[in-house]
CSV table of C-alpha atoms in Angstrom, one decimal:
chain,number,residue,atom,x,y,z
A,1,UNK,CA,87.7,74.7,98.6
A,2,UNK,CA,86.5,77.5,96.5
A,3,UNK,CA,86.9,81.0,98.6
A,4,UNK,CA,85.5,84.4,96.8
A,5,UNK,CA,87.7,87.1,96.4
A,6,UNK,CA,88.4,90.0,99.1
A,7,UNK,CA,86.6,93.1,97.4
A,8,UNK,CA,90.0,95.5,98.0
A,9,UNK,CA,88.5,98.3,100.0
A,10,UNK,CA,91.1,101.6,101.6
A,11,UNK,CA,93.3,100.3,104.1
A,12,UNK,CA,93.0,101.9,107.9
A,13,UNK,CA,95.4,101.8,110.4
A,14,UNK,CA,93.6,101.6,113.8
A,15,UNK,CA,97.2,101.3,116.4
A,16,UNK,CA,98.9,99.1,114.3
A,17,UNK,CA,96.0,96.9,113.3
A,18,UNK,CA,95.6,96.8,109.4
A,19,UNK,CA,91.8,96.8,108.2
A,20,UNK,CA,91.1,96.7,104.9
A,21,UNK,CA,92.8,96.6,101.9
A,22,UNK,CA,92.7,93.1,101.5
A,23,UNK,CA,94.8,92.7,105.3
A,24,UNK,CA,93.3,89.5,107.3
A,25,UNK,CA,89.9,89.8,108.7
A,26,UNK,CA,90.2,91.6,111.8
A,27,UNK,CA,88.2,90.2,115.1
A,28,UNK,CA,87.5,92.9,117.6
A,29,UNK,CA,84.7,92.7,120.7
A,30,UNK,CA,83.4,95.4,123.7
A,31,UNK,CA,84.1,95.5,127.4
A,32,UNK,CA,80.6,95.1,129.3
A,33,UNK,CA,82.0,97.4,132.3
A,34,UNK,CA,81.9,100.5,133.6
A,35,UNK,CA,84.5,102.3,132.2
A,36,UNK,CA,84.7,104.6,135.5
A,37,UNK,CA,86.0,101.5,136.9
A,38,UNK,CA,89.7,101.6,135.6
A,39,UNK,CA,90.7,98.3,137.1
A,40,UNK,CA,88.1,96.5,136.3
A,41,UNK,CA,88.0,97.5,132.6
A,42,UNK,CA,92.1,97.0,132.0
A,43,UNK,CA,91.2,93.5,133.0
A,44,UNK,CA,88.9,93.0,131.1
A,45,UNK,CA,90.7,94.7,127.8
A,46,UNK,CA,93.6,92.0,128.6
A,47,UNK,CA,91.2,89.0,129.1
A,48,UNK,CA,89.6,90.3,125.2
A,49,UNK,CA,93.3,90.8,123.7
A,50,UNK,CA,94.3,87.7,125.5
A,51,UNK,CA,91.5,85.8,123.7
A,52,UNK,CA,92.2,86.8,120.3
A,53,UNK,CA,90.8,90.8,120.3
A,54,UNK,CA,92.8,92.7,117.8
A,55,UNK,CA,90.8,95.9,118.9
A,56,UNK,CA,88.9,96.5,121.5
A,57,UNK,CA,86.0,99.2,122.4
A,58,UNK,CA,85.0,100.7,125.4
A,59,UNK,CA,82.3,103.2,126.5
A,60,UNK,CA,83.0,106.6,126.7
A,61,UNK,CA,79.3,108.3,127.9
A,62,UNK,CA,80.4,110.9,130.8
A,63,UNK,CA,82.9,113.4,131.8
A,64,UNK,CA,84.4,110.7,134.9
A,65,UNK,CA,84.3,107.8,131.9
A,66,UNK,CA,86.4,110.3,129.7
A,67,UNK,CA,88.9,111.1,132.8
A,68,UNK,CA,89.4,107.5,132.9
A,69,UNK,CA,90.7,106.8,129.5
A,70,UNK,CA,94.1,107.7,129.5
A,71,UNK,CA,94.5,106.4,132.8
A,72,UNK,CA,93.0,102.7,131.1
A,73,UNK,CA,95.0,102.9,128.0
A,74,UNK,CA,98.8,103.9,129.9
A,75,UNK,CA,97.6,100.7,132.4
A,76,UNK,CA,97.0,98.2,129.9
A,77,UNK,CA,100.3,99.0,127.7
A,78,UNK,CA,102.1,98.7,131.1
A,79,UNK,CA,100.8,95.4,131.5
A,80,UNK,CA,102.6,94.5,128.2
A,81,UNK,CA,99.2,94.7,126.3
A,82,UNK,CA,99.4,96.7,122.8
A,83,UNK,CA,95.6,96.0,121.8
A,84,UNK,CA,94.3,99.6,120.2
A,85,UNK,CA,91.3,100.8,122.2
A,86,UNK,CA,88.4,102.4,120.5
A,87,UNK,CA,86.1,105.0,122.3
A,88,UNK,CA,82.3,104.5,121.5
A,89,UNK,CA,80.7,108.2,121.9
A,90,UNK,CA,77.5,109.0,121.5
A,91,UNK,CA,75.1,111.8,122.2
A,92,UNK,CA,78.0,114.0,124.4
A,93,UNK,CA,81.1,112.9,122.4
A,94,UNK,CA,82.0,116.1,120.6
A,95,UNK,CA,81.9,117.9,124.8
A,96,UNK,CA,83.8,114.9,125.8
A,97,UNK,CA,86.4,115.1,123.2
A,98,UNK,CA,86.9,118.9,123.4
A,99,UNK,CA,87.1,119.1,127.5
A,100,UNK,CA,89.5,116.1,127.7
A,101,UNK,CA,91.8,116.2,125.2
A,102,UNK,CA,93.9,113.2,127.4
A,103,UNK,CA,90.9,111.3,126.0
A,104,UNK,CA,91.3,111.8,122.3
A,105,UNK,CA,94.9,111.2,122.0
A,106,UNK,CA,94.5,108.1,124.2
A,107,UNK,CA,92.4,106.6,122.1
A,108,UNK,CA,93.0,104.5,118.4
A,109,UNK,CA,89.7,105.3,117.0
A,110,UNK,CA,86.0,106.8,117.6
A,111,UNK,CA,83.2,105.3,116.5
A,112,UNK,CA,80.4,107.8,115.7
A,113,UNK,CA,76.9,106.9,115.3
A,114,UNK,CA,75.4,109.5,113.1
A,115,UNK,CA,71.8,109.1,114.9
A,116,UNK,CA,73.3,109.9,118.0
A,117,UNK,CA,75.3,112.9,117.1
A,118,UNK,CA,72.7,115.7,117.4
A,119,UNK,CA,69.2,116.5,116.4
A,120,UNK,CA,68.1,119.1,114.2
A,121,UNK,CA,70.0,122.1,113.8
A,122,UNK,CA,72.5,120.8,116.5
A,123,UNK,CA,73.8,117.6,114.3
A,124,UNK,CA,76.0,119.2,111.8
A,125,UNK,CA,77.9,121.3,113.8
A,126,UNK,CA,78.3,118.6,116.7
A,127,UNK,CA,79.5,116.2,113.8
A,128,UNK,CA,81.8,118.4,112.4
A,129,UNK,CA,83.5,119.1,115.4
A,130,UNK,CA,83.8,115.0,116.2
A,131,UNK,CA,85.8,114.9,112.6
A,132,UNK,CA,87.7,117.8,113.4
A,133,UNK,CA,88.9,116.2,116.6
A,134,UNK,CA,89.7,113.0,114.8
A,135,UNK,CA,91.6,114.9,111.9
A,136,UNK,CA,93.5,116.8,115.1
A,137,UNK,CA,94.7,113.9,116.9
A,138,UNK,CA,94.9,111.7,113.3
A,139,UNK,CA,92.6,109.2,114.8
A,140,UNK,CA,90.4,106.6,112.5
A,141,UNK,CA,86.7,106.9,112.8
A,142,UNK,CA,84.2,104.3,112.5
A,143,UNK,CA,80.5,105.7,111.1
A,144,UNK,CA,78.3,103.3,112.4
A,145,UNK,CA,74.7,103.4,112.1
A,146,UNK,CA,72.6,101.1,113.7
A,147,UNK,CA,68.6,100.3,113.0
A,148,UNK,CA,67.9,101.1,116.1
A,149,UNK,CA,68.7,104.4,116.6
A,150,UNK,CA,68.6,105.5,112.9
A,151,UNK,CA,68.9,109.1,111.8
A,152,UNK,CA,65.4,110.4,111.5
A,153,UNK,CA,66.1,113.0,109.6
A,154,UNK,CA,67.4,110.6,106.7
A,155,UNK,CA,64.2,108.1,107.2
A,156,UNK,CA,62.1,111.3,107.1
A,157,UNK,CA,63.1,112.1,104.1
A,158,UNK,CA,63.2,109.2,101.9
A,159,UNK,CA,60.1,108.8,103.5
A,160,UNK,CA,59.0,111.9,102.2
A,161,UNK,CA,60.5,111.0,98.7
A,162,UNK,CA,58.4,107.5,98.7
A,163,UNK,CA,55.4,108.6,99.5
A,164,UNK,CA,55.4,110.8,95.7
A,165,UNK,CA,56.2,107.9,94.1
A,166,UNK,CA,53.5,106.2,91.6
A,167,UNK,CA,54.4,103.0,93.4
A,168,UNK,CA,55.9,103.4,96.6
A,169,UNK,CA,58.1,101.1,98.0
A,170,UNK,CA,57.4,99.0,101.7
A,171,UNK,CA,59.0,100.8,104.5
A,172,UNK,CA,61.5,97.6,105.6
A,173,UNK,CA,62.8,98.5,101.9
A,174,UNK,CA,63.2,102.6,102.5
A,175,UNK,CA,64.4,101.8,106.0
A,176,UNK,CA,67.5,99.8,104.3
A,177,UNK,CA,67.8,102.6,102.1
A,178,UNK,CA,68.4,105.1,104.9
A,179,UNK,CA,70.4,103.5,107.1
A,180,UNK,CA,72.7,103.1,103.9
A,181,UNK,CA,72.4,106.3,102.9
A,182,UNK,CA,73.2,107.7,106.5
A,183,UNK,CA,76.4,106.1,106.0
A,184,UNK,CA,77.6,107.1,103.0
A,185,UNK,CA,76.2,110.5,103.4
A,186,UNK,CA,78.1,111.0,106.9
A,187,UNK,CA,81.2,109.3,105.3
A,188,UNK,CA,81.1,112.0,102.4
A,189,UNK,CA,81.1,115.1,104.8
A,190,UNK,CA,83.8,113.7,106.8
A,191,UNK,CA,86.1,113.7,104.0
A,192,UNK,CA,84.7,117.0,102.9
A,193,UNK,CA,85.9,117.8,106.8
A,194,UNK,CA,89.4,116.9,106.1
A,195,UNK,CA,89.2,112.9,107.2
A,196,UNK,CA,91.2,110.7,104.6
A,197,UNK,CA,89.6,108.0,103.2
A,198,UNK,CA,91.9,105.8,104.7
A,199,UNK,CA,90.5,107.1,108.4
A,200,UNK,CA,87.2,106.0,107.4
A,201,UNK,CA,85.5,102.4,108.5
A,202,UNK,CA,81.9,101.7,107.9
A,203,UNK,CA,79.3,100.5,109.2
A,204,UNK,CA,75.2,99.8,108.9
A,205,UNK,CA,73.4,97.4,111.7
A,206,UNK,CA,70.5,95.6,112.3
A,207,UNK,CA,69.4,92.9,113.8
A,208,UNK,CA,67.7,90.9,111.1
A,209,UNK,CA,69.7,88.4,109.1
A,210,UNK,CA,68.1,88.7,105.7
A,211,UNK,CA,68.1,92.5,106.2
A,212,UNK,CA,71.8,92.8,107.2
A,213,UNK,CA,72.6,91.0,104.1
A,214,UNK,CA,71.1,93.2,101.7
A,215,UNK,CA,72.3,96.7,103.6
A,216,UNK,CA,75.8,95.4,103.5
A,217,UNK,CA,75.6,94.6,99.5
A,218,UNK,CA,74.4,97.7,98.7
A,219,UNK,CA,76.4,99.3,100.8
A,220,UNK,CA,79.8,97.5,99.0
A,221,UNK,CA,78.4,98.2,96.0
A,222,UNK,CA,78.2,101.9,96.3
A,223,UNK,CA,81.2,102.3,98.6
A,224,UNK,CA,85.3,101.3,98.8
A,225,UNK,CA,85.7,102.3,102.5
A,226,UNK,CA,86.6,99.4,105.0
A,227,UNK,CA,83.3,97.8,106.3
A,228,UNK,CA,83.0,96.6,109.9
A,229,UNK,CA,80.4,93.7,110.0
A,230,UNK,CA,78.5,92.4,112.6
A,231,UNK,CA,74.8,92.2,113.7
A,232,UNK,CA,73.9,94.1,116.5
A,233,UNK,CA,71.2,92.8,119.2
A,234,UNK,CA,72.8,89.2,118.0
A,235,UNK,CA,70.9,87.7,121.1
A,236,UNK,CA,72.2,85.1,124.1
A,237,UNK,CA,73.4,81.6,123.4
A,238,UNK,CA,73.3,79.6,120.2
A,239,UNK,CA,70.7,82.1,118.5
A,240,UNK,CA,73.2,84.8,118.8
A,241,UNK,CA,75.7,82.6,117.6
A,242,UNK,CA,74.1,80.9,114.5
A,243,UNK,CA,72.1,84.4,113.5
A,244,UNK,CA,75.5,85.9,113.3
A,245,UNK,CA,77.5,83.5,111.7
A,246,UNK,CA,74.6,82.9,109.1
A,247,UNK,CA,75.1,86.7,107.9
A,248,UNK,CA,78.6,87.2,108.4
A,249,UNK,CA,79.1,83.9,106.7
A,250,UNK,CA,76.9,85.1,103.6
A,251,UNK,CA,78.5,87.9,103.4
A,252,UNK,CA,82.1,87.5,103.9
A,253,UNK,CA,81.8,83.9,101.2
A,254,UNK,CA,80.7,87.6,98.6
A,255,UNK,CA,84.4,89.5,99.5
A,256,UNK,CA,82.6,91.4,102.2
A,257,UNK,CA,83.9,92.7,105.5
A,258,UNK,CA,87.0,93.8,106.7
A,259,UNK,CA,86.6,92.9,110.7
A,260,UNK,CA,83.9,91.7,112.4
A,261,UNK,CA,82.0,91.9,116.1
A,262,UNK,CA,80.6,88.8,117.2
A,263,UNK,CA,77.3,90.9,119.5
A,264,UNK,CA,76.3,88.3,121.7
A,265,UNK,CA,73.9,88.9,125.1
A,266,UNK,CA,76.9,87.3,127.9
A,267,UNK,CA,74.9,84.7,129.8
A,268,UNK,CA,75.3,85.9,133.4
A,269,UNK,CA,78.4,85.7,134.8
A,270,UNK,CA,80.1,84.2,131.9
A,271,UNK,CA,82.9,85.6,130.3
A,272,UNK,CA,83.0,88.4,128.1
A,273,UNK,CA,85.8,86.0,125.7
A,274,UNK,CA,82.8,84.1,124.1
A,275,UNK,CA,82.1,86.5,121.4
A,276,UNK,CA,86.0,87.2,120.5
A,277,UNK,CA,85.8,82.8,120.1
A,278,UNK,CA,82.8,82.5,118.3
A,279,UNK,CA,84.3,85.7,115.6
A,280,UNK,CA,87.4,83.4,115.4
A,281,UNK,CA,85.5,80.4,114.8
A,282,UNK,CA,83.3,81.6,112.5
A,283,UNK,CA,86.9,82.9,109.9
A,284,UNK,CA,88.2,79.7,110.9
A,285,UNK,CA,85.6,77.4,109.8
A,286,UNK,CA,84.9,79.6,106.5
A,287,UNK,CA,89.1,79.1,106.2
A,288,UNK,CA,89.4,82.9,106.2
A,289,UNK,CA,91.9,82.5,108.5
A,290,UNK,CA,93.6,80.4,111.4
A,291,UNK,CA,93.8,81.1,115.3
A,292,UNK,CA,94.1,77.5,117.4
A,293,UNK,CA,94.4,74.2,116.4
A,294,UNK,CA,90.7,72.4,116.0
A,295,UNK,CA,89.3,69.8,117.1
A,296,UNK,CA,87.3,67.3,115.2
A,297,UNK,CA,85.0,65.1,116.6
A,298,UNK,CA,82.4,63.5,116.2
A,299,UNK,CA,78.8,64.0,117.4
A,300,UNK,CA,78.1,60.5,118.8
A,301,UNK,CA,75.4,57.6,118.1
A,302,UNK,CA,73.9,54.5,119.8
A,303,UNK,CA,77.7,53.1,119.5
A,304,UNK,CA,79.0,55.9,121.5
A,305,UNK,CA,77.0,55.3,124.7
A,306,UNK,CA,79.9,56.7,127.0
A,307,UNK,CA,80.5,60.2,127.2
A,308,UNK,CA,84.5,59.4,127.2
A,309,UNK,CA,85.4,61.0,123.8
A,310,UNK,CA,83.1,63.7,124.8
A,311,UNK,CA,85.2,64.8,127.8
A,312,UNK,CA,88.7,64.3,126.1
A,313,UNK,CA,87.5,66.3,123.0
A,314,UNK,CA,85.6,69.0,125.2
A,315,UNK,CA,89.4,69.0,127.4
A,316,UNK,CA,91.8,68.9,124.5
A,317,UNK,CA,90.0,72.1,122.7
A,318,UNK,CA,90.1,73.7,126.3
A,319,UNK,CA,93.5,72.6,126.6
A,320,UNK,CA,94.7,74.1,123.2
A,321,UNK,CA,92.8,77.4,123.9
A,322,UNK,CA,94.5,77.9,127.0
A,323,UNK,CA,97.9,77.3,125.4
A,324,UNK,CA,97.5,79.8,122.5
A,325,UNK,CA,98.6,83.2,123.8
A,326,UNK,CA,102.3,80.9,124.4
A,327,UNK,CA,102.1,78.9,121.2
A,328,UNK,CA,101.3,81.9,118.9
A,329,UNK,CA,104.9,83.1,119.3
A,330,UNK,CA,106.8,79.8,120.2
A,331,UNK,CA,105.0,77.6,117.5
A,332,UNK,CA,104.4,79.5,114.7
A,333,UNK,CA,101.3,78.3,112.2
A,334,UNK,CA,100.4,75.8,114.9
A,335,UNK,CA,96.5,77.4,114.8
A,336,UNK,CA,95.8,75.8,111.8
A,337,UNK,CA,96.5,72.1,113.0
A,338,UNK,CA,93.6,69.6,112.9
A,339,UNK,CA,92.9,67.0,115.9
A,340,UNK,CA,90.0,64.4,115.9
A,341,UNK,CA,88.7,62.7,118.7
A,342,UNK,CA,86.5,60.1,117.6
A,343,UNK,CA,84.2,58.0,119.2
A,344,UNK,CA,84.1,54.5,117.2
A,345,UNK,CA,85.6,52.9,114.6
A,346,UNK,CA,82.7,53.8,111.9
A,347,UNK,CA,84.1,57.3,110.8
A,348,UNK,CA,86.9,57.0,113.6
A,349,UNK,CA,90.0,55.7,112.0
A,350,UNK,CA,89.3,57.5,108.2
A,351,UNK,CA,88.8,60.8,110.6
A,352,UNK,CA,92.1,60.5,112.3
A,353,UNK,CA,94.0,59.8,109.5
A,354,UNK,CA,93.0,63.1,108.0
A,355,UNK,CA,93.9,64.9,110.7
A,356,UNK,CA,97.4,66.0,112.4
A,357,UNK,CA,96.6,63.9,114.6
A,358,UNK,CA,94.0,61.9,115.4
A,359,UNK,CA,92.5,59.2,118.3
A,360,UNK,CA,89.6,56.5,117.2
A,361,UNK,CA,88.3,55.6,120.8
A,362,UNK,CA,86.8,52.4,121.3
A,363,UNK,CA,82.6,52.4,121.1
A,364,UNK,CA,80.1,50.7,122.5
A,365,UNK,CA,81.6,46.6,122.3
A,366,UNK,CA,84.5,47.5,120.8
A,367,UNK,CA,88.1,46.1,121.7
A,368,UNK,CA,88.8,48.5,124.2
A,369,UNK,CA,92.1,50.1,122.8
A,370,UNK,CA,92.4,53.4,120.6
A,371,UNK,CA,94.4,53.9,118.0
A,372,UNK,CA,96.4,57.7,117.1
A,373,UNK,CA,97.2,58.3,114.3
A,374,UNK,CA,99.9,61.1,113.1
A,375,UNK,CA,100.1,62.3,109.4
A,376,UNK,CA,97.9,59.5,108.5
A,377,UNK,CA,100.1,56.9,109.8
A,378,UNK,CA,99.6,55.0,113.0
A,379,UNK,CA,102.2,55.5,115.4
A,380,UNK,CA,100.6,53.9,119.0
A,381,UNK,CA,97.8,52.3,120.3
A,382,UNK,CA,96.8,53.7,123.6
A,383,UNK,CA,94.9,51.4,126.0
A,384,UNK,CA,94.4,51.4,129.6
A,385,UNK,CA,93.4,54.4,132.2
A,386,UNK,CA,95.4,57.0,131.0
A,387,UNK,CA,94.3,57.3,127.3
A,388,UNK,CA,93.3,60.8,127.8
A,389,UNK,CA,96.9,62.0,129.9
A,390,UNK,CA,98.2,59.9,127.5
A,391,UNK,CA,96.7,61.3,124.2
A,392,UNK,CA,97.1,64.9,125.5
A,393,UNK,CA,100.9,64.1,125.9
A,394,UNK,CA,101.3,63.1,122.4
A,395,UNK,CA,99.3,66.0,121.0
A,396,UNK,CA,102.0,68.4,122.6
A,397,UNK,CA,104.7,66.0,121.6
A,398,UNK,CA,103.5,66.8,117.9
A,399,UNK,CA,103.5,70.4,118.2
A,400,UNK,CA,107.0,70.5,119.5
A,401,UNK,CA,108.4,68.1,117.0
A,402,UNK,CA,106.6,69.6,114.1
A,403,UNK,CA,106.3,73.7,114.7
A,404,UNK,CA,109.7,75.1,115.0
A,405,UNK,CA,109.9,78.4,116.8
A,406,UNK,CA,110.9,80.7,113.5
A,407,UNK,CA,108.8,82.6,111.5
A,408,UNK,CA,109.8,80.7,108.4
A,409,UNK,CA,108.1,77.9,109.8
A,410,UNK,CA,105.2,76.9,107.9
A,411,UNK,CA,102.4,73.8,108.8
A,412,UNK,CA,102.9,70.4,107.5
């Protein structure tokens, strides 16, 4: 499998989470509470980190969320959590900053939207004094501007600039432009402000797949500041997740990205978790990079008329996603092993012998046994009520027998 090159882009240290400069992809995600609410929002930063969140963000929009941060941060390291937490500010985060200082040394990084700094007259200076407080406290800053709340002042004038043209371009085309060119313009006075390079992350949003592909290219193509990917307003369900892993995908296959946020609508009541599993899935399946062992299976035909391989795949990838935050450090380079549940013998055997392991369950007038396979050998054939208990049992058998708790240990 043929995977493009990394473009090599400055290296930021947000906590002690590497972005950039060729480090792994990094998978962060939002909390969805109020960040008044400290408990609720430590919970919540441990069920993210827990998942797979390398950073995570949090709203900081009022004086009472600001007075809660440091609070949040010293809870969630006492809880044995190290996740770095990023403030989101906009509109009031230069007040915030300068009136609780707690709040700006609590935090690993700002993000900044450069629409939402200031209008007018007001922007610069409010801007400025964000960077400053960053450059004070030797914080990261993320610049991210999103479509919807785009710098007018930028749009106006490229606008402006178009409209003189002999042939002008279409407006989606000068929009791209500006949102770009908000960026790389607020990047360039943060550095004239004192900001490093290497405390610099970018980012331009929008919620249209062809159109996020095009801003990011430019974008890499003018800049070599770590890029934050993601499209914002992703949507709910499996439209949020297949428009975002269509552009991520795109893009990261070109060397582009350096971490990604997976912005999904929650259904209600579901967990926040989804989009922190749908960012590692999408690195995983593009073989980026590795965080729990998948499962393969198969997506079931007229021989498959029970739903029995459905349940045992559907529980085994539960089951393995449950056991991660123990395996990660007492089985070392398990999250890249492959299991296949498979439901006949067409594709069922050939499948399972690729794997780790594997299991061909019987289909529709088949001999009711199942094979399992192991390394491409077969070792047992299971048969009886307990195939699933049974399978399950031999899956952690595996991982015990073939990931050895160092960190020498490599996969099979």
């Amino acid at each position: 499998m043929s995977i493009s090159l990394r473009k090599i882009t400055h290296q930021v240290l947000v906590g002690d989470v590497k972005v950039g400069g060729g480090a792994p992809i990094v998978v962060q995600s939002m909390t969805n509470t109020d960040t008044v609410n400290v408990s609720a929002t430590v919970n919540q930063i441990i069920e993210l980190a827990t998942a797979g969140s390398e950073l995570v963000r949090i709203t900081v929009n009022s004086e009472e969320a600001a007075k809660a941060v440091a609070e949040i941060h010293n809870k969630v390291r006492q809880k044995g959590c190290n996740v770095p937490i990023v403030g989101d500010f906009h509109f009031n985060g230069h007040k915030l900053l300068e009136k609780y200082p707690d709040c700006a040394a609590a935090l690993d990084k700002y993000r900044i939207n450069p629409g939402n700094v200031g209008r007018g007259k007001s922007r610069d200076p409010q801007f400025q004094q964000m960077i400053e407080f960053a450059c004070r406290y030797d914080k990261p800053v993320r610049i991210g501007v999103n479509g919807g709340s785009l710098d007018q002042a930028v749009l106006t004038r490229l606008l402006d600039e178009n409209r003189q043209l002999l042939h002008p371009e279409p407006l989606a085309a000068v929009t791209r432009k500006a949102i770009v060119l908000s960026a790389l313009e607020s990047a360039e006075k943060a550095v004239e402000l004192g900001l490093a390079k290497n405390k610099i992350i970018l980012s331009c949003k929008i919620s249209n797949v062809q159109e996020l592909i095009q801003i990011y290219k430019d974008l890499s193509n003018r800049c070599d500041y770590a890029l934050h990917l993601g499209l914002t307003e992703a949507g709910m369900g499996s439209k949020g997740i297949v428009s975002s892993a269509a552009a991520l995908s795109v893009l990261m296959q070109q060397g582009i990205g350096d971490t990604i946020r997976i912005s999904l609508t929650p259904e209600p009541g579901a967990s926040r978790t989804q989009e922190v599993i749908v960012g590692q899935e999408i690195l995983q399946t593009m073989g980026f990079r590795s965080f729990t062992p998948m499962v393969i299976s198969c997506p079931g035909c007229g021989r498959t008329t029970s739903d029995y391989f459905q349940k045992l795949a559907m529980d085994i990838q539960s089951y393995l996603r449950d056991q991660m935050p123990i395996w990660r450090t007492q089985y070392p380079g398990v999250e890249a092993m492959e299991i296949a549940v498979m439901g006949c013998v067409v594709n069922g055997p050939g499948e399972s012998k690729s794997a780790n392991i594997g299991i061909s369950l019987p289909g529709t007038g088949e001999s009711p046994v199942a094979p399992v396979y192991e390394d491409g050998e077969k070792t047992v054939t299971l048969k009886g009520d307990r195939i699933a208990e049974e399978f399950q049992e031999l899956v952690q058998r595996y991982i015990e027998t073939h990931y050895a708790a160092s960190p020498t240990n490599v996969n099979n």
